[in-house]
Tab-separated table of C-alpha atoms in Angstrom:
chain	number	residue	atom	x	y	z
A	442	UNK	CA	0.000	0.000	0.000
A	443	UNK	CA	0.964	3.567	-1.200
A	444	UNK	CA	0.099	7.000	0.343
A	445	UNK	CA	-0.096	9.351	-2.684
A	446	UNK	CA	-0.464	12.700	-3.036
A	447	UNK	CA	-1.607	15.215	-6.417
A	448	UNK	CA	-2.296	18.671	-5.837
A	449	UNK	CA	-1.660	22.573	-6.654
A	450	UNK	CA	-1.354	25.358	-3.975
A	451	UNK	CA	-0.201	28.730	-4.398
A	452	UNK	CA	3.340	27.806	-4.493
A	453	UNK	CA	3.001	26.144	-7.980
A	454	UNK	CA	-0.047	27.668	-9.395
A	455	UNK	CA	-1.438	31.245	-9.865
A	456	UNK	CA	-4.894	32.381	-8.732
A	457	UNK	CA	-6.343	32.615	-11.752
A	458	UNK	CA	-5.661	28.708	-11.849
A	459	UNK	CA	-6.524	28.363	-8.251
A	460	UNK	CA	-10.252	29.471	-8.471
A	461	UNK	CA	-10.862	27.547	-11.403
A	462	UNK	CA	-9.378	23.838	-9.513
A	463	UNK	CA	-12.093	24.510	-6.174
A	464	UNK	CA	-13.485	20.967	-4.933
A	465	UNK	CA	-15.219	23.075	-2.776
A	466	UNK	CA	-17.207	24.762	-4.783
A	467	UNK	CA	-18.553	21.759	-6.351
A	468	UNK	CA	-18.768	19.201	-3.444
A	469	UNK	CA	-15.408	17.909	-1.547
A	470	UNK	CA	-18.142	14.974	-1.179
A	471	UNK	CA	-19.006	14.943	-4.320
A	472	UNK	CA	-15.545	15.070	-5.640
A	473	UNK	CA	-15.295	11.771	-3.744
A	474	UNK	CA	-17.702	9.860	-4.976
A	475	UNK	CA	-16.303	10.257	-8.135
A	476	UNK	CA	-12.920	9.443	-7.410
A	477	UNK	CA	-13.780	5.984	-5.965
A	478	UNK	CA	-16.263	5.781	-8.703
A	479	UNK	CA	-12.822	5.118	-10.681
A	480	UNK	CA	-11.481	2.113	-9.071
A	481	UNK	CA	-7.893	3.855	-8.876
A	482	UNK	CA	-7.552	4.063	-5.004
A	483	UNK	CA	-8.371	2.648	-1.771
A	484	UNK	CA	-8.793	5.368	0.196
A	485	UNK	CA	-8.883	9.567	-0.670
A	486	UNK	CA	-9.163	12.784	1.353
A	487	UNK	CA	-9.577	15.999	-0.452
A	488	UNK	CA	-7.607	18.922	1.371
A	489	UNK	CA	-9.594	22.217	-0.429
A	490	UNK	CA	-8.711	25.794	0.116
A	491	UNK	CA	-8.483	29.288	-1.029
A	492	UNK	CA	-4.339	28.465	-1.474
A	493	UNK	CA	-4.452	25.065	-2.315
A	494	UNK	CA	-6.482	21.486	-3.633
A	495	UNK	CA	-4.568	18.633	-2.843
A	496	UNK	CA	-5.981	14.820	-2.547
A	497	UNK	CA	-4.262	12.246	-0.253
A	498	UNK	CA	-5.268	8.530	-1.357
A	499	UNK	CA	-4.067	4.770	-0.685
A	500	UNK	CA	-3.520	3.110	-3.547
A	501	UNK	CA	-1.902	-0.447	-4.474
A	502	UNK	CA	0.067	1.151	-7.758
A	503	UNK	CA	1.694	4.494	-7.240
A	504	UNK	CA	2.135	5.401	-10.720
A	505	UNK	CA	-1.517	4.506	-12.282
A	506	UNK	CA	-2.884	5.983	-9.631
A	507	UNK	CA	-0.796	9.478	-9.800
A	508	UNK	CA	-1.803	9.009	-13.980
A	509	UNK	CA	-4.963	8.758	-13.215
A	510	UNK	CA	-5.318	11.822	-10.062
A	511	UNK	CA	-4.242	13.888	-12.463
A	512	UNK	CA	-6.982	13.294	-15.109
A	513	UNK	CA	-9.116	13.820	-12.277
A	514	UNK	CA	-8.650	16.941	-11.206
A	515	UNK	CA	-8.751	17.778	-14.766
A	516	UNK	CA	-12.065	16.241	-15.353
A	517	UNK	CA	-13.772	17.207	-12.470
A	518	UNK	CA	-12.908	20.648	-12.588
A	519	UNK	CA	-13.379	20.755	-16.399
A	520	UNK	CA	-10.141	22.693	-17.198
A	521	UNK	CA	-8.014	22.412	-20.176
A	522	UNK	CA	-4.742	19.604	-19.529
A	523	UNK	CA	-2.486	22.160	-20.885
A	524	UNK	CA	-3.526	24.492	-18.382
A	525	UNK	CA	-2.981	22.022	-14.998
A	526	UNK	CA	-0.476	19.520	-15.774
A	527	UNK	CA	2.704	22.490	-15.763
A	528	UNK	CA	1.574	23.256	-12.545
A	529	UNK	CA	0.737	19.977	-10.224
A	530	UNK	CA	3.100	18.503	-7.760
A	531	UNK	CA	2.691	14.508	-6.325
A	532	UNK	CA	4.085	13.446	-3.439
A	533	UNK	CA	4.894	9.559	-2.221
A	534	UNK	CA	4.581	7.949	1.218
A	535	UNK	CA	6.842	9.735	4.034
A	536	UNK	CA	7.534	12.506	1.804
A	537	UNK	CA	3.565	12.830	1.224
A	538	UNK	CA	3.015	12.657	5.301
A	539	UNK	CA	6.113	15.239	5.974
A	540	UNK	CA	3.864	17.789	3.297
A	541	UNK	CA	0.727	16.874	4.863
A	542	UNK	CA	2.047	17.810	8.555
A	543	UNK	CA	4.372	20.927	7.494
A	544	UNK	CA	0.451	22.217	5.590
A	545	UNK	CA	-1.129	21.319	9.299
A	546	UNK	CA	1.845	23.084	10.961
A	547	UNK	CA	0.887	26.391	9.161
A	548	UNK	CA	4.813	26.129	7.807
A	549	UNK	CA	3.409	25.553	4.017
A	550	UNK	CA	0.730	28.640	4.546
A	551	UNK	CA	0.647	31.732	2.506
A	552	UNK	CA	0.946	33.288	5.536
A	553	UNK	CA	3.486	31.077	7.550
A	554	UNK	CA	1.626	30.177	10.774
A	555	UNK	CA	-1.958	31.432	9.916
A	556	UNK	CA	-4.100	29.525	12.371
A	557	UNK	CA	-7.256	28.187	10.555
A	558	UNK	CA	-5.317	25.380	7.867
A	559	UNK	CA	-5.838	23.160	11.113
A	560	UNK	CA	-9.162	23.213	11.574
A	561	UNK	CA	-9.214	23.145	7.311
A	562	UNK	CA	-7.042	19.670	7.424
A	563	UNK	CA	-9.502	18.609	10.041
A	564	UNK	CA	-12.683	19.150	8.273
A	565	UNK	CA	-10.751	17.090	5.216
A	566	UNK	CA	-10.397	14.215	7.276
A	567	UNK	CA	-14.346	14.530	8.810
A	568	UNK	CA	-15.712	15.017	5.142
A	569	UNK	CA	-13.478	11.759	3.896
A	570	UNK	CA	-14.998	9.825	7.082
A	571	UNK	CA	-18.250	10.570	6.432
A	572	UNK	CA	-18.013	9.517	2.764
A	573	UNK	CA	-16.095	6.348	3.926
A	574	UNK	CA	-13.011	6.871	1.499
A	575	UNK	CA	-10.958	7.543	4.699
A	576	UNK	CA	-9.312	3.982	6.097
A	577	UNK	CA	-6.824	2.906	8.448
A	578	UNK	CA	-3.857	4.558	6.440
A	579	UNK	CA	-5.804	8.266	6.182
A	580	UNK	CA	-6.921	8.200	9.570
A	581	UNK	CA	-3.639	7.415	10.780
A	582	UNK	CA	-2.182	10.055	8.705
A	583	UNK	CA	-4.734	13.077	9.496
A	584	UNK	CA	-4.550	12.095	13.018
A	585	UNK	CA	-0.974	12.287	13.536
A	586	UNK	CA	-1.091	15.737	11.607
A	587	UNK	CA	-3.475	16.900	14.370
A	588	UNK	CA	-0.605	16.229	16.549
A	589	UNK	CA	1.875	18.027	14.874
A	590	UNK	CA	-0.260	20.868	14.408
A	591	UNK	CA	-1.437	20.817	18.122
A	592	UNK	CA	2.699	20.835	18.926
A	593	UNK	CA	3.816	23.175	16.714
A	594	UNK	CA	0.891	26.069	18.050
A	595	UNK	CA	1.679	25.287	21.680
A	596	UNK	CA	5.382	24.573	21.645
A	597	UNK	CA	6.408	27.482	19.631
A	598	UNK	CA	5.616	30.744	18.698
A	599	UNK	CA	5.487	30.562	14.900
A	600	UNK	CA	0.989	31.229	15.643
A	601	UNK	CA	1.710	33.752	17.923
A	602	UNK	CA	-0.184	37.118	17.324
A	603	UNK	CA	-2.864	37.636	14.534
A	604	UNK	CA	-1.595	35.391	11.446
A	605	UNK	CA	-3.430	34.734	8.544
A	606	UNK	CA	-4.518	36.004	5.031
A	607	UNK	CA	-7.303	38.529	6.435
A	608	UNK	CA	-4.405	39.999	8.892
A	609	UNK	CA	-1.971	40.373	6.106
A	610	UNK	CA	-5.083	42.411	4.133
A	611	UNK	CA	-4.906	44.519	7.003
A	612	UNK	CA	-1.209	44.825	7.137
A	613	UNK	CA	-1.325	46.057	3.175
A	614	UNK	CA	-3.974	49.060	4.066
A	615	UNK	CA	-1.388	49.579	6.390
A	616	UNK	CA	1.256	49.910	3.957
A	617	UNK	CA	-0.774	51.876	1.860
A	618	UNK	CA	-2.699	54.639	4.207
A	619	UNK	CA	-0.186	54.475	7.323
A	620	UNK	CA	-2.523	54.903	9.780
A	621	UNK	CA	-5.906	53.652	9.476
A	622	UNK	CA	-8.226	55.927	12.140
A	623	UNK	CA	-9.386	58.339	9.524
A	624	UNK	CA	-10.094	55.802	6.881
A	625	UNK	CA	-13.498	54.701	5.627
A	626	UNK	CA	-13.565	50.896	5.734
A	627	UNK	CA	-15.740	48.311	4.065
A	628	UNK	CA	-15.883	44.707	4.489
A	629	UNK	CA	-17.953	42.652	2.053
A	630	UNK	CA	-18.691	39.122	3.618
A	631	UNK	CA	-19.604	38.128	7.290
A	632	UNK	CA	-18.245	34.818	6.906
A	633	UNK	CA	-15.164	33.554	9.211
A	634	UNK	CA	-12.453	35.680	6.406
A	635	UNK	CA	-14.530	38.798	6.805
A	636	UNK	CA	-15.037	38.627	10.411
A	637	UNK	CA	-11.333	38.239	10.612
A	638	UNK	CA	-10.189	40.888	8.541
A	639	UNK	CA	-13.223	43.168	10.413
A	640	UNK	CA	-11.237	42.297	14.186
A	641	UNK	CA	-8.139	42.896	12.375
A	642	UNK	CA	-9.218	46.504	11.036
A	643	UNK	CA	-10.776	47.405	14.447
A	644	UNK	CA	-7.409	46.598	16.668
A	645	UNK	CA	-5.416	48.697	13.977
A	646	UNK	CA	-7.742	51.736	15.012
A	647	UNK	CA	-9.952	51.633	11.938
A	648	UNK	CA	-12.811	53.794	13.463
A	649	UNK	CA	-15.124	53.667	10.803
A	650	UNK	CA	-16.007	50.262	9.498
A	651	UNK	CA	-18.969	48.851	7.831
A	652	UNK	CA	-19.812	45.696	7.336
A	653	UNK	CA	-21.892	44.033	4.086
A	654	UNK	CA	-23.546	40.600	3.662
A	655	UNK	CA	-26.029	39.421	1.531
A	656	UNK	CA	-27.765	38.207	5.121
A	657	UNK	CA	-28.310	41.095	7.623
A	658	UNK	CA	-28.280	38.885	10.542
A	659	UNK	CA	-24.841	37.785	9.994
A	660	UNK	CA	-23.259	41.014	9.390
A	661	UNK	CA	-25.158	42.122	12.578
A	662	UNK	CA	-23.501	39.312	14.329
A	663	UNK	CA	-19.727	40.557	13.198
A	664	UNK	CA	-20.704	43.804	13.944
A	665	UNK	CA	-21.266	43.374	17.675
A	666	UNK	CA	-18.625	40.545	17.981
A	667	UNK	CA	-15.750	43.375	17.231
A	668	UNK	CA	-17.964	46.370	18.806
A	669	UNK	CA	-18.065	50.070	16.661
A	670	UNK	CA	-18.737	48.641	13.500
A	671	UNK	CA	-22.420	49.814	11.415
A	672	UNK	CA	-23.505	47.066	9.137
A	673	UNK	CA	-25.148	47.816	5.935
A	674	UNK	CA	-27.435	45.659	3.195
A	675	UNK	CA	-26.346	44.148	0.154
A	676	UNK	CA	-28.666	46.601	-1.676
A	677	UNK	CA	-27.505	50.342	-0.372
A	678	UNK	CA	-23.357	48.914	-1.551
A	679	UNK	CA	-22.963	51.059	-3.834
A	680	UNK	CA	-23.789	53.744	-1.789
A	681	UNK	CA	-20.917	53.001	1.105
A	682	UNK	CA	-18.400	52.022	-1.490
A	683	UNK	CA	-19.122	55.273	-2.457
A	684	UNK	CA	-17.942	57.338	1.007
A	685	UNK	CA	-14.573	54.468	1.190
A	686	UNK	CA	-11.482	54.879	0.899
A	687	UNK	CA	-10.387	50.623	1.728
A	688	UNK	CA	-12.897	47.759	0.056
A	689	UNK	CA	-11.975	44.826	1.417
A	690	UNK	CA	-14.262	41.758	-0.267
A	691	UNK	CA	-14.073	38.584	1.534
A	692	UNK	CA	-17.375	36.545	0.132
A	693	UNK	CA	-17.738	33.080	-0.666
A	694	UNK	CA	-19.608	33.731	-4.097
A	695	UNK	CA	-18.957	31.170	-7.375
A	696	UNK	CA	-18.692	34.619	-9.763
A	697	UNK	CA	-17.645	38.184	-9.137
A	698	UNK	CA	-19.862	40.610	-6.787
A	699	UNK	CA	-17.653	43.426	-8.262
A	700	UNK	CA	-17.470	44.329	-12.028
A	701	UNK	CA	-15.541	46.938	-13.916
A	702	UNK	CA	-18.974	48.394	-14.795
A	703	UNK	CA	-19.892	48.306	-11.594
A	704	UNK	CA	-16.824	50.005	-10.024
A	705	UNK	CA	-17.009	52.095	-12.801
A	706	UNK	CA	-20.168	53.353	-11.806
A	707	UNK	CA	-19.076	54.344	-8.504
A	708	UNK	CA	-16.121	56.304	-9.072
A	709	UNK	CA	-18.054	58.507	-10.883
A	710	UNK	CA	-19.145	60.841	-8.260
A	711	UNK	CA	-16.119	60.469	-6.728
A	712	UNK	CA	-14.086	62.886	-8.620
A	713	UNK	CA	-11.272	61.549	-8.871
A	714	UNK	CA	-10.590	60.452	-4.699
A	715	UNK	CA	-8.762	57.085	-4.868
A	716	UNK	CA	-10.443	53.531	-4.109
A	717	UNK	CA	-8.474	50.620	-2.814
A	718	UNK	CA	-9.806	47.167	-3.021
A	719	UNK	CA	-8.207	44.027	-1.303
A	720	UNK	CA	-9.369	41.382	-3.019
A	721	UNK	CA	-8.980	37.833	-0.503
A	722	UNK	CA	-11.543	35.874	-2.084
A	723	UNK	CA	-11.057	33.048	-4.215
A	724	UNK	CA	-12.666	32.577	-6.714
A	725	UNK	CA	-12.050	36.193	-6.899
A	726	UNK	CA	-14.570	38.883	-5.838
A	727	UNK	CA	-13.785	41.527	-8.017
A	728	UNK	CA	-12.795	41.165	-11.783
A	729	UNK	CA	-9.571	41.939	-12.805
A	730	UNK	CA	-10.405	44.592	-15.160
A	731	UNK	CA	-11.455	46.539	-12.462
A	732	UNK	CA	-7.842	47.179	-11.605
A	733	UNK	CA	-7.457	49.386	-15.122
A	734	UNK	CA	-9.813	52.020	-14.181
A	735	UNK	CA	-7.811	55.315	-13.169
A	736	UNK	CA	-7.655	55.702	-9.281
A	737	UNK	CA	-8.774	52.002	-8.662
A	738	UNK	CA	-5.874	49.903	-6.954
A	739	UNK	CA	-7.020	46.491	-7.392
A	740	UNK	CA	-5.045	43.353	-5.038
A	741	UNK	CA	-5.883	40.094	-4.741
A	742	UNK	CA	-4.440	37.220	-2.640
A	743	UNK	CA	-1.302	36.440	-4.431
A	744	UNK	CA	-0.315	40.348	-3.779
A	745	UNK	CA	0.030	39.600	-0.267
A	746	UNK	CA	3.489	37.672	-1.029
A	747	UNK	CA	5.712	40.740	0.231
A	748	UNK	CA	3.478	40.226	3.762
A	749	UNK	CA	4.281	36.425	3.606
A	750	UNK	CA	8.115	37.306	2.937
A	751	UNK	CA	8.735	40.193	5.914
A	752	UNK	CA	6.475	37.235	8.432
A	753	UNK	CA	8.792	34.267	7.328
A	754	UNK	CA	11.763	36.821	8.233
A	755	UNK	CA	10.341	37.692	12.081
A	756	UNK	CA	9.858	33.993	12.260
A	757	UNK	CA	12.697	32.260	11.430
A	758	UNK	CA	13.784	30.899	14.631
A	759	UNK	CA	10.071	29.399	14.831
A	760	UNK	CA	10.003	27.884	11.905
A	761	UNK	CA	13.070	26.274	12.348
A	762	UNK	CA	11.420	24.590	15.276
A	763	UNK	CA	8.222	23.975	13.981
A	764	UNK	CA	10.669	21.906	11.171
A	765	UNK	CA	12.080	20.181	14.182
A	766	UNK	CA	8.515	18.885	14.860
A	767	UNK	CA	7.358	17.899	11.893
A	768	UNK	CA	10.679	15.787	11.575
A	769	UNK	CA	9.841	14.105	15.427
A	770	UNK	CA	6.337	13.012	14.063
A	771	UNK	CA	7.878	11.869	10.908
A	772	UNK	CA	10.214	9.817	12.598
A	773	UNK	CA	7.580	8.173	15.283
A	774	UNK	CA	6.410	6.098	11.527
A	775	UNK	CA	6.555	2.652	13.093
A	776	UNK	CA	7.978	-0.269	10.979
A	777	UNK	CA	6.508	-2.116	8.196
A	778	UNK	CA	4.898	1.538	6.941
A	779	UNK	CA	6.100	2.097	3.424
A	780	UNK	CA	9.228	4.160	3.182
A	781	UNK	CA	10.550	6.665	0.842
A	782	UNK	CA	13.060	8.882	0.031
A	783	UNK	CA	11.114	11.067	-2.101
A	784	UNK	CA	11.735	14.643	-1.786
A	785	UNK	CA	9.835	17.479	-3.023
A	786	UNK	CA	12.099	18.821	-5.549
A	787	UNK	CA	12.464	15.287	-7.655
A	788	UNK	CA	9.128	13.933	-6.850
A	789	UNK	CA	7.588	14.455	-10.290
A	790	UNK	CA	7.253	11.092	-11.339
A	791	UNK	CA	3.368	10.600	-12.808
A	792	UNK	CA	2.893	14.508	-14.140
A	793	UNK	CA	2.459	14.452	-17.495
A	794	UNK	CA	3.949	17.733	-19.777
A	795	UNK	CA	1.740	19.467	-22.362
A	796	UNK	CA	3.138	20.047	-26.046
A	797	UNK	CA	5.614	22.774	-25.344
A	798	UNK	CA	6.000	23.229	-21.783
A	799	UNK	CA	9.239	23.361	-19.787
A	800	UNK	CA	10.350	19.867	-18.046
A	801	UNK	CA	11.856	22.248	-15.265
A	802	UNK	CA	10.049	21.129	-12.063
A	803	UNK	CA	7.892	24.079	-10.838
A	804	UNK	CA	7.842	22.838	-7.075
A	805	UNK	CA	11.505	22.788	-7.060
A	806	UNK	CA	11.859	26.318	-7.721
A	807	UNK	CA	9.473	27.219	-5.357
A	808	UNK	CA	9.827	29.593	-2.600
A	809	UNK	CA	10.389	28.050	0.464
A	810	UNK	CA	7.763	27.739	3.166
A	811	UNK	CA	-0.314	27.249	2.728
C-alpha cells in the first residue's frame, strides 16, 4: 500500500488557476464519490482551500494511480490539460506525510503560521470519514497531523499574534494609508475571512467600518462581535463604497460581486478620490479589469506575497522549530509503513507535460515555506 499525493497550492499555481481547480465549490463529497467511482484508489481525502487542492489517497500502484489523479482533477474541474499539468506537484509515502504535517503546521501557509489550515485539514479528514473513502492509512495520517499541528501552536511561537490572510489584508492598508483611524472601511462578507479581517481593522484603530452581507443577521452578528462597527445591506453597496477609501471583499460567491462596470459606476461621483480594493476571495470577488480604471488599486491574494516574505523573516527561529517537529512526528512512523526517500524537488514522477511546456520542475523552484 501507497500513500499518494496530487495537488496545486499557491506555491506552484497562480490564482487565476486556483479558483478555477475549487473541490469546494462543487462538493469535496461529491468530488469523492467520483474518485472511488474510478477504481484507482483505496482510500482519498480531499484537502480544499483558497491556497491550495490537494488529494491524499491509498492506492496499491503508485504510478496509475498518480496518472490517473491527475486526469481527475482535470475532469472534475473541467479545465483544459495544458492548463494544470505544468503546474501539479505529487508526493509519495513519508515525503507525502512530511507535506501533509508541514500544511497542518501552518509552515506551508501563505501566511506562515496562519491559524485556521488546522481546523481546514480537520474538516478534510471529517468530510473523507463521512463519505467512507478515509481507512486505516488516512486516519492514521490526518490524526498524527493533528498532533503536529497541536505541537507546533503550543510549543512554539510561529501562531503567535494575529496570522493569517485577512491579517496580512490589514497589514497592506497599512502599507498603503499608514494609519488607518481616519479611513473609511468596508468589508464585504460576514463569513469567518470577513469577520477576521473586520477584528483585524478594528485593533489597527480603523474607526469607521462597515460591514456588508447578503444576510443582515450575519453582518449584525460581526458587527457586535468586534464592537463600533455599522452594518449595511447588500442593496444600499454602492452607496458606502461610495464614502470608502479601503474595500476589502471577503465573500464566498462562485462569480464576481464586483465588475468593472460596476466600479465604474461608482467612481463617478467620486471625482477623482482614490479607491483601494483588497481582493482575498477566491474565486475572486472583483474582476480583474477593475484594476485598469484610473484611481482604482485592485489586489488580490497572491499580492500579499511581500506580507508572507517580511512574516517568514520575524519567524525564522520558529520555523526552524516547527521543522524540528514535523521531523519528530515523521520519525515516530513505526515499521513495516512504506518508506521513501522522495523529496519534493524530484518527486515528479506521474505529471504528465503538455506540447511545449518546460520539463523544469515548478515545485523545485518554489519559494520556500499554505
Amino acid at each position: 500500500m501507497h500513500l499518494l499525493l496530487v495537488g496545486i497550492s499557491h506555491r506552484t499555481a497562480p490564482v487565476e488557476l486556483r479558483e478555477r481547480i475549487d473541490f469546494q465549490a462543487r462538493g469535496v463529497t461529491e468530488a469523492l464519490a467520483a474518485l472511488a467511482a474510478r477504481g484507482s484508489t483505496r482510500e482519498a481525502a480531499v484537502l480544499s482551500t483558497c491556497n491550495r487542492a490537494e488529494i491524499y489517497v491509498a492506492c496499491d500502484e503508485a504510478a496509475a494511480t498518480c496518472t490517473d489523479l491527475v486526469q481527475f482533477v482535470i475532469d472534475f474541474n473541467d479545465v483544459p490539460s495544458a492548463d494544470v499539468v505544468p503546474h501539479v506537484y505529487d508526493l509519495h509515502d513519508l515525503a507525502a506525510a512530511r507535506h501533509l504535517f508541514r500544511v497542518a503546521a501552518g509552515l506551508d501557509s501563505l501566511v506562515v503560521g496562519e491559524p485556521q489550515i488546522l481546523g481546514q485539514v480537520k474538516e478534510a479528514h471529517t468530510v473523507a470519514s463521512v463519505a467512507q473513502t478515509s481507512g486505516p492509512v488516512l486516519n492514521r495520517l490526518f490524526h498524527s497531523s493533528f498532533v503536529v499541528g497541536k505541537r507546533v501552536r503550543t510549543e512554539t511561537g510561529l501562531g503567535s499574534g494575529a496570522v493569517s490572510v485577512s491579517f496580512a489584508a490589514v497589514a497592506l492598508a497599512r502599507k498603503i494609508f499608514g494609519d488607518l483611524k481616519g479611513r473609511n472601511v468596508v468589508v464585504i462578507g460576514a463569513g469567518e475571512m470577513g469577520k477576521l479581517t473586520a477584528r483585524h481593522m478594528k485593533t489597527h484603530g480603523v474607526q469607521h467600518m462597515t460591514i456588508i452581507s447578503r444576510t443582515m443577521a450575519h453582518a449584525a452578528r460581526t458587527a457586535e462581535a468586534i464592537g463600533g462597527a455599522s452594518v449595511a445591506p447588500w442593496d444600499d453597496m454602492d452607496a458606502v463604497l461610495g464614502s470608502s477609501d479601503i474595500v476589502i471583499t471577503a465573500t464566498g460567491a462562485a462569480a464576481p460581486i464586483l465588475t468593472k462596470a460596476h466600479i465604474e459606476a461608482v467612481m463617478r461621483p467620486r471625482r477623482n478620490r482614490p479607491l483601494f480594493i483588497i481582493d482575498i476571495a477566491l474565486p475572486r470577488d472583483v474582476e480583474a479589469a477593475a484594476g485598469e480604471i484610473e484611481q482604482v488599486f485592485l489586489y488580490n491574494i497572491d499580492d500579499l506575497q511581500a506580507t508572507v516574505r517580511e512574516n517568514l523573516a520575524r519567524r525564522a527561529s520558529e520555523v526552524a522549530r516547527a521543522e524540528t517537529i514535523v521531523g519528530e512526528e515523521v520519525d515516530r512512523k513505526p515499521s513495516g509503513e512504506p518508506n521513501s526517500t522522495v523529496s519534493i524537488s524530484n518527486s515528479r514522477r506521474c505529471r504528465r507535460k503538455p506540447a511545449g511546456a518546460s520539463t523544469k520542475s515548478r515545485i523545485s523552484s518554489s519559494r520556500s515555506c499554505c
